Amino acid sequence: MQSDEAREVGAAAIVAGGRLLLAQRVGPPELAGLWELPGGKIEPGETPAEGLRRELVEELGVLTAVGGRVGADVPLPNGMVLRAYRVTLLDGEPAALEHSAVRWVGPAELSAAELVPNDRVWLPDLLTLLRVE
Ligand code: CDP
């Protein structure tokens, strides 16, 4: 059995038209209602890009291309590591299939959004991404 250690959670910084896509978590209770970059656990045998593409089909119903890293690694308490990637939409409109809502935010809305604690560390990187887009 593979341990959870060194396993990765991928998170997608999807930017289009100068805005970033945020998704609102349903649970657990302490995270419900907070906003995150959509994504999830990369499964054994998947590359991070493959796993993140699969998660975005499941969570948002969209086809995507996964690009380079954004921001720093975030160590999770369970020994996994959370990593954000720049992602481009190829097909479909993001829908909240596993979240309570999705929304596109510009820099001001992003700065004001109630992000999940793990994702807050990426705020400066995400703002930079929006400014150079
Ligand atoms: O969908 P799956 O069960 O694979 O993953 P998840 O429950 O969405 O995420 C796995 C872990 O990463 C949880 O502890 C999430 O809170 C965390 N996570 C995060 O902190 N920030 C994100 N943008 C995505 C996931």
PDB file of C-alpha atoms and ligand atoms in Angstrom:
ATOM      1  CA  MET A   1       0.000   0.000   0.000  1.00  0.00           C
ATOM      2  CA  GLN A   2       1.332   3.411  -0.887  1.00  0.00           C
ATOM      3  CA  SER A   3       1.551   5.820   2.033  1.00  0.00           C
ATOM      4  CA  ASP A   4       0.038   9.280   1.832  1.00  0.00           C
ATOM      5  CA  GLU A   5       3.472  10.759   2.368  1.00  0.00           C
ATOM      6  CA  ALA A   6       4.809  12.684  -0.613  1.00  0.00           C
ATOM      7  CA  ARG A   7       1.455  12.338  -2.304  1.00  0.00           C
ATOM      8  CA  GLU A   8       0.281  15.510  -3.960  1.00  0.00           C
ATOM      9  CA  VAL A   9      -2.929  17.514  -4.028  1.00  0.00           C
ATOM     10  CA  GLY A  10      -3.135  19.573  -7.221  1.00  0.00           C
ATOM     11  CA  ALA A  11      -4.972  22.909  -7.323  1.00  0.00           C
ATOM     12  CA  ALA A  12      -5.865  24.818 -10.492  1.00  0.00           C
ATOM     13  CA  ALA A  13      -5.313  28.535 -11.057  1.00  0.00           C
ATOM     14  CA  ILE A  14      -7.687  28.863 -14.016  1.00  0.00           C
ATOM     15  CA  VAL A  15      -7.368  32.340 -15.513  1.00  0.00           C
ATOM     16  CA  ALA A  16      -9.415  33.683 -18.411  1.00  0.00           C
ATOM     17  CA  GLY A  17     -10.088  37.248 -19.477  1.00  0.00           C
ATOM     18  CA  GLY A  18      -8.183  38.693 -16.530  1.00  0.00           C
ATOM     19  CA  ARG A  19     -10.211  36.768 -13.954  1.00  0.00           C
ATOM     20  CA  LEU A  20      -9.492  33.737 -11.763  1.00  0.00           C
ATOM     21  CA  LEU A  21     -11.947  30.919 -11.067  1.00  0.00           C
ATOM     22  CA  LEU A  22     -12.750  30.259  -7.400  1.00  0.00           C
ATOM     23  CA  ALA A  23     -14.850  27.347  -6.122  1.00  0.00           C
ATOM     24  CA  GLN A  24     -16.758  27.319  -2.844  1.00  0.00           C
ATOM     25  CA  ARG A  25     -16.234  24.283  -0.604  1.00  0.00           C
ATOM     26  CA  VAL A  26     -19.169  22.222   0.640  1.00  0.00           C
ATOM     27  CA  GLY A  27     -17.243  20.612   3.517  1.00  0.00           C
ATOM     28  CA  PRO A  28     -15.780  19.674   5.931  1.00  0.00           C
ATOM     29  CA  PRO A  29     -17.680  22.011   8.278  1.00  0.00           C
ATOM     30  CA  GLU A  30     -14.633  24.162   9.102  1.00  0.00           C
ATOM     31  CA  LEU A  31     -14.043  24.829   5.379  1.00  0.00           C
ATOM     32  CA  ALA A  32     -17.661  24.952   4.154  1.00  0.00           C
ATOM     33  CA  GLY A  33     -18.441  28.268   2.490  1.00  0.00           C
ATOM     34  CA  LEU A  34     -14.773  29.188   1.960  1.00  0.00           C
ATOM     35  CA  TRP A  35     -13.319  29.573  -1.534  1.00  0.00           C
ATOM     36  CA  GLU A  36     -10.478  27.531  -3.023  1.00  0.00           C
ATOM     37  CA  LEU A  37      -8.664  26.739  -6.203  1.00  0.00           C
ATOM     38  CA  PRO A  38     -10.433  23.604  -7.477  1.00  0.00           C
ATOM     39  CA  GLY A  39      -8.467  20.353  -7.532  1.00  0.00           C
ATOM     40  CA  GLY A  40      -7.813  17.237  -5.516  1.00  0.00           C
ATOM     41  CA  LYS A  41      -5.568  14.306  -4.772  1.00  0.00           C
ATOM     42  CA  ILE A  42      -3.313  12.993  -7.511  1.00  0.00           C
ATOM     43  CA  GLU A  43      -3.776   9.215  -7.630  1.00  0.00           C
ATOM     44  CA  PRO A  44      -0.862   6.749  -7.762  1.00  0.00           C
ATOM     45  CA  GLY A  45       0.176   6.250 -11.390  1.00  0.00           C
ATOM     46  CA  GLU A  46      -1.046   9.667 -12.506  1.00  0.00           C
ATOM     47  CA  THR A  47       1.213  12.584 -13.334  1.00  0.00           C
ATOM     48  CA  PRO A  48       0.164  15.767 -11.500  1.00  0.00           C
ATOM     49  CA  ALA A  49      -1.129  17.170 -14.805  1.00  0.00           C
ATOM     50  CA  GLU A  50      -3.199  14.033 -15.510  1.00  0.00           C
ATOM     51  CA  GLY A  51      -4.616  13.982 -11.997  1.00  0.00           C
ATOM     52  CA  LEU A  52      -5.506  17.652 -12.043  1.00  0.00           C
ATOM     53  CA  ARG A  53      -7.155  17.358 -15.471  1.00  0.00           C
ATOM     54  CA  ARG A  54      -9.231  14.430 -14.154  1.00  0.00           C
ATOM     55  CA  GLU A  55     -10.242  16.351 -11.028  1.00  0.00           C
ATOM     56  CA  LEU A  56     -11.363  19.314 -13.143  1.00  0.00           C
ATOM     57  CA  VAL A  57     -13.545  17.069 -15.303  1.00  0.00           C
ATOM     58  CA  GLU A  58     -15.126  15.619 -12.145  1.00  0.00           C
ATOM     59  CA  GLU A  59     -15.502  18.897 -10.249  1.00  0.00           C
ATOM     60  CA  LEU A  60     -16.219  21.436 -13.000  1.00  0.00           C
ATOM     61  CA  GLY A  61     -17.050  19.434 -16.135  1.00  0.00           C
ATOM     62  CA  VAL A  62     -14.337  21.147 -18.186  1.00  0.00           C
ATOM     63  CA  LEU A  63     -11.397  20.065 -20.341  1.00  0.00           C
ATOM     64  CA  THR A  64      -8.174  21.864 -19.483  1.00  0.00           C
ATOM     65  CA  ALA A  65      -4.475  22.176 -20.219  1.00  0.00           C
ATOM     66  CA  VAL A  66      -2.219  22.192 -17.160  1.00  0.00           C
ATOM     67  CA  GLY A  67       0.768  24.547 -17.289  1.00  0.00           C
ATOM     68  CA  GLY A  68       3.526  25.609 -14.911  1.00  0.00           C
ATOM     69  CA  ARG A  69       3.564  25.906 -11.140  1.00  0.00           C
ATOM     70  CA  VAL A  70       2.148  28.896  -9.277  1.00  0.00           C
ATOM     71  CA  GLY A  71       3.368  29.841  -5.799  1.00  0.00           C
ATOM     72  CA  ALA A  72       5.028  27.734  -3.139  1.00  0.00           C
ATOM     73  CA  ASP A  73       4.425  24.156  -1.989  1.00  0.00           C
ATOM     74  CA  VAL A  74       1.988  23.997   0.933  1.00  0.00           C
ATOM     75  CA  PRO A  75       2.632  21.073   3.300  1.00  0.00           C
ATOM     76  CA  LEU A  76      -0.637  19.545   4.526  1.00  0.00           C
ATOM     77  CA  PRO A  77      -1.036  18.134   8.050  1.00  0.00           C
ATOM     78  CA  ASN A  78      -1.636  14.619   6.665  1.00  0.00           C
ATOM     79  CA  GLY A  79       1.851  14.564   5.073  1.00  0.00           C
ATOM     80  CA  MET A  80       0.606  15.386   1.582  1.00  0.00           C
ATOM     81  CA  VAL A  81       1.795  18.438  -0.330  1.00  0.00           C
ATOM     82  CA  LEU A  82      -0.526  20.946  -2.003  1.00  0.00           C
ATOM     83  CA  ARG A  83       0.703  22.465  -5.283  1.00  0.00           C
ATOM     84  CA  ALA A  84      -0.972  25.025  -7.542  1.00  0.00           C
ATOM     85  CA  TYR A  85      -0.675  25.012 -11.319  1.00  0.00           C
ATOM     86  CA  ARG A  86      -1.571  27.495 -14.015  1.00  0.00           C
ATOM     87  CA  VAL A  87      -4.484  25.988 -15.980  1.00  0.00           C
ATOM     88  CA  THR A  88      -6.145  27.011 -19.247  1.00  0.00           C
ATOM     89  CA  LEU A  89      -9.704  26.129 -20.215  1.00  0.00           C
ATOM     90  CA  LEU A  90      -9.950  24.165 -23.463  1.00  0.00           C
ATOM     91  CA  ASP A  91     -13.632  23.265 -23.522  1.00  0.00           C
ATOM     92  CA  GLY A  92     -16.727  23.797 -21.400  1.00  0.00           C
ATOM     93  CA  GLU A  93     -18.014  26.340 -18.894  1.00  0.00           C
ATOM     94  CA  PRO A  94     -17.038  25.562 -15.277  1.00  0.00           C
ATOM     95  CA  ALA A  95     -20.019  24.255 -13.284  1.00  0.00           C
ATOM     96  CA  ALA A  96     -20.203  23.602  -9.530  1.00  0.00           C
ATOM     97  CA  LEU A  97     -20.572  19.799  -9.744  1.00  0.00           C
ATOM     98  CA  GLU A  98     -18.919  19.142  -6.352  1.00  0.00           C
ATOM     99  CA  HIS A  99     -18.796  22.675  -4.912  1.00  0.00           C
ATOM    100  CA  SER A 100     -21.649  24.888  -3.764  1.00  0.00           C
ATOM    101  CA  ALA A 101     -20.736  27.611  -6.297  1.00  0.00           C
ATOM    102  CA  VAL A 102     -18.045  28.789  -8.678  1.00  0.00           C
ATOM    103  CA  ARG A 103     -17.258  32.388  -9.585  1.00  0.00           C
ATOM    104  CA  TRP A 104     -14.771  34.395 -11.628  1.00  0.00           C
ATOM    105  CA  VAL A 105     -12.938  37.097  -9.675  1.00  0.00           C
ATOM    106  CA  GLY A 106     -10.752  40.029 -10.615  1.00  0.00           C
ATOM    107  CA  PRO A 107      -7.938  41.341  -8.380  1.00  0.00           C
ATOM    108  CA  ALA A 108     -10.152  43.306  -5.958  1.00  0.00           C
ATOM    109  CA  GLU A 109     -12.654  40.472  -5.464  1.00  0.00           C
ATOM    110  CA  LEU A 110      -9.828  37.973  -5.069  1.00  0.00           C
ATOM    111  CA  SER A 111      -8.192  40.109  -2.377  1.00  0.00           C
ATOM    112  CA  ALA A 112     -11.500  40.305  -0.515  1.00  0.00           C
ATOM    113  CA  ALA A 113     -12.492  36.642  -0.943  1.00  0.00           C
ATOM    114  CA  GLU A 114     -12.628  34.312   2.058  1.00  0.00           C
ATOM    115  CA  LEU A 115     -10.116  31.732   0.870  1.00  0.00           C
ATOM    116  CA  VAL A 116      -9.436  28.413   2.591  1.00  0.00           C
ATOM    117  CA  PRO A 117      -6.370  28.892   4.861  1.00  0.00           C
ATOM    118  CA  ASN A 118      -4.047  26.725   2.741  1.00  0.00           C
ATOM    119  CA  ASP A 119      -4.706  28.776  -0.397  1.00  0.00           C
ATOM    120  CA  ARG A 120      -4.198  32.184   1.259  1.00  0.00           C
ATOM    121  CA  VAL A 121      -0.420  31.886   0.939  1.00  0.00           C
ATOM    122  CA  TRP A 122      -0.823  32.064  -2.864  1.00  0.00           C
ATOM    123  CA  LEU A 123      -2.677  35.386  -2.881  1.00  0.00           C
ATOM    124  CA  PRO A 124       0.315  37.509  -4.049  1.00  0.00           C
ATOM    125  CA  ASP A 125       1.158  34.964  -6.765  1.00  0.00           C
ATOM    126  CA  LEU A 126      -2.452  34.832  -7.958  1.00  0.00           C
ATOM    127  CA  LEU A 127      -2.687  38.633  -8.069  1.00  0.00           C
ATOM    128  CA  THR A 128       0.499  38.720 -10.150  1.00  0.00           C
ATOM    129  CA  LEU A 129      -1.000  36.131 -12.489  1.00  0.00           C
ATOM    130  CA  LEU A 130      -4.074  38.313 -13.003  1.00  0.00           C
ATOM    131  CA  ARG A 131      -2.029  41.449 -13.630  1.00  0.00           C
ATOM    132  CA  VAL A 132       0.195  39.893 -16.293  1.00  0.00           C
ATOM    133  CA  GLU A 133      -2.612  38.002 -18.038  1.00  0.00           C
TER     134      GLU A 133
HETATM  135  O1  CDP B   1     -11.240  15.722  -4.160  1.00  0.00           O
HETATM  136  P1  CDP B   1     -10.253  15.036  -3.233  1.00  0.00           P
HETATM  137  O2  CDP B   1     -10.877  14.292  -2.093  1.00  0.00           O
HETATM  138  O3  CDP B   1      -9.211  14.277  -3.969  1.00  0.00           O
HETATM  139  O4  CDP B   1      -9.432  16.240  -2.562  1.00  0.00           O
HETATM  140  P2  CDP B   1      -9.928  17.425  -1.631  1.00  0.00           P
HETATM  141  O5  CDP B   1     -10.668  16.897  -0.443  1.00  0.00           O
HETATM  142  O6  CDP B   1     -10.588  18.487  -2.434  1.00  0.00           O
HETATM  143  O7  CDP B   1      -8.515  17.985  -1.183  1.00  0.00           O
HETATM  144  C1  CDP B   1      -7.592  17.198  -0.470  1.00  0.00           C
HETATM  145  C2  CDP B   1      -6.971  18.062   0.624  1.00  0.00           C
HETATM  146  O8  CDP B   1      -6.369  19.222   0.064  1.00  0.00           O
HETATM  147  C3  CDP B   1      -7.995  18.563   1.645  1.00  0.00           C
HETATM  148  O9  CDP B   1      -7.357  18.612   2.921  1.00  0.00           O
HETATM  149  C4  CDP B   1      -8.282  19.987   1.158  1.00  0.00           C
HETATM  150  O10 CDP B   1      -8.689  20.824   2.202  1.00  0.00           O
HETATM  151  C5  CDP B   1      -6.915  20.408   0.610  1.00  0.00           C
HETATM  152  N1  CDP B   1      -7.034  21.443  -0.428  1.00  0.00           N
HETATM  153  C6  CDP B   1      -6.658  22.752  -0.138  1.00  0.00           C
HETATM  154  O11 CDP B   1      -6.245  23.044   0.987  1.00  0.00           O
HETATM  155  N2  CDP B   1      -6.746  23.722  -1.102  1.00  0.00           N
HETATM  156  C7  CDP B   1      -7.191  23.426  -2.344  1.00  0.00           C
HETATM  157  N3  CDP B   1      -7.252  24.395  -3.252  1.00  0.00           N
HETATM  158  C8  CDP B   1      -7.588  22.102  -2.658  1.00  0.00           C
HETATM  159  C9  CDP B   1      -7.479  21.131  -1.679  1.00  0.00           C
END
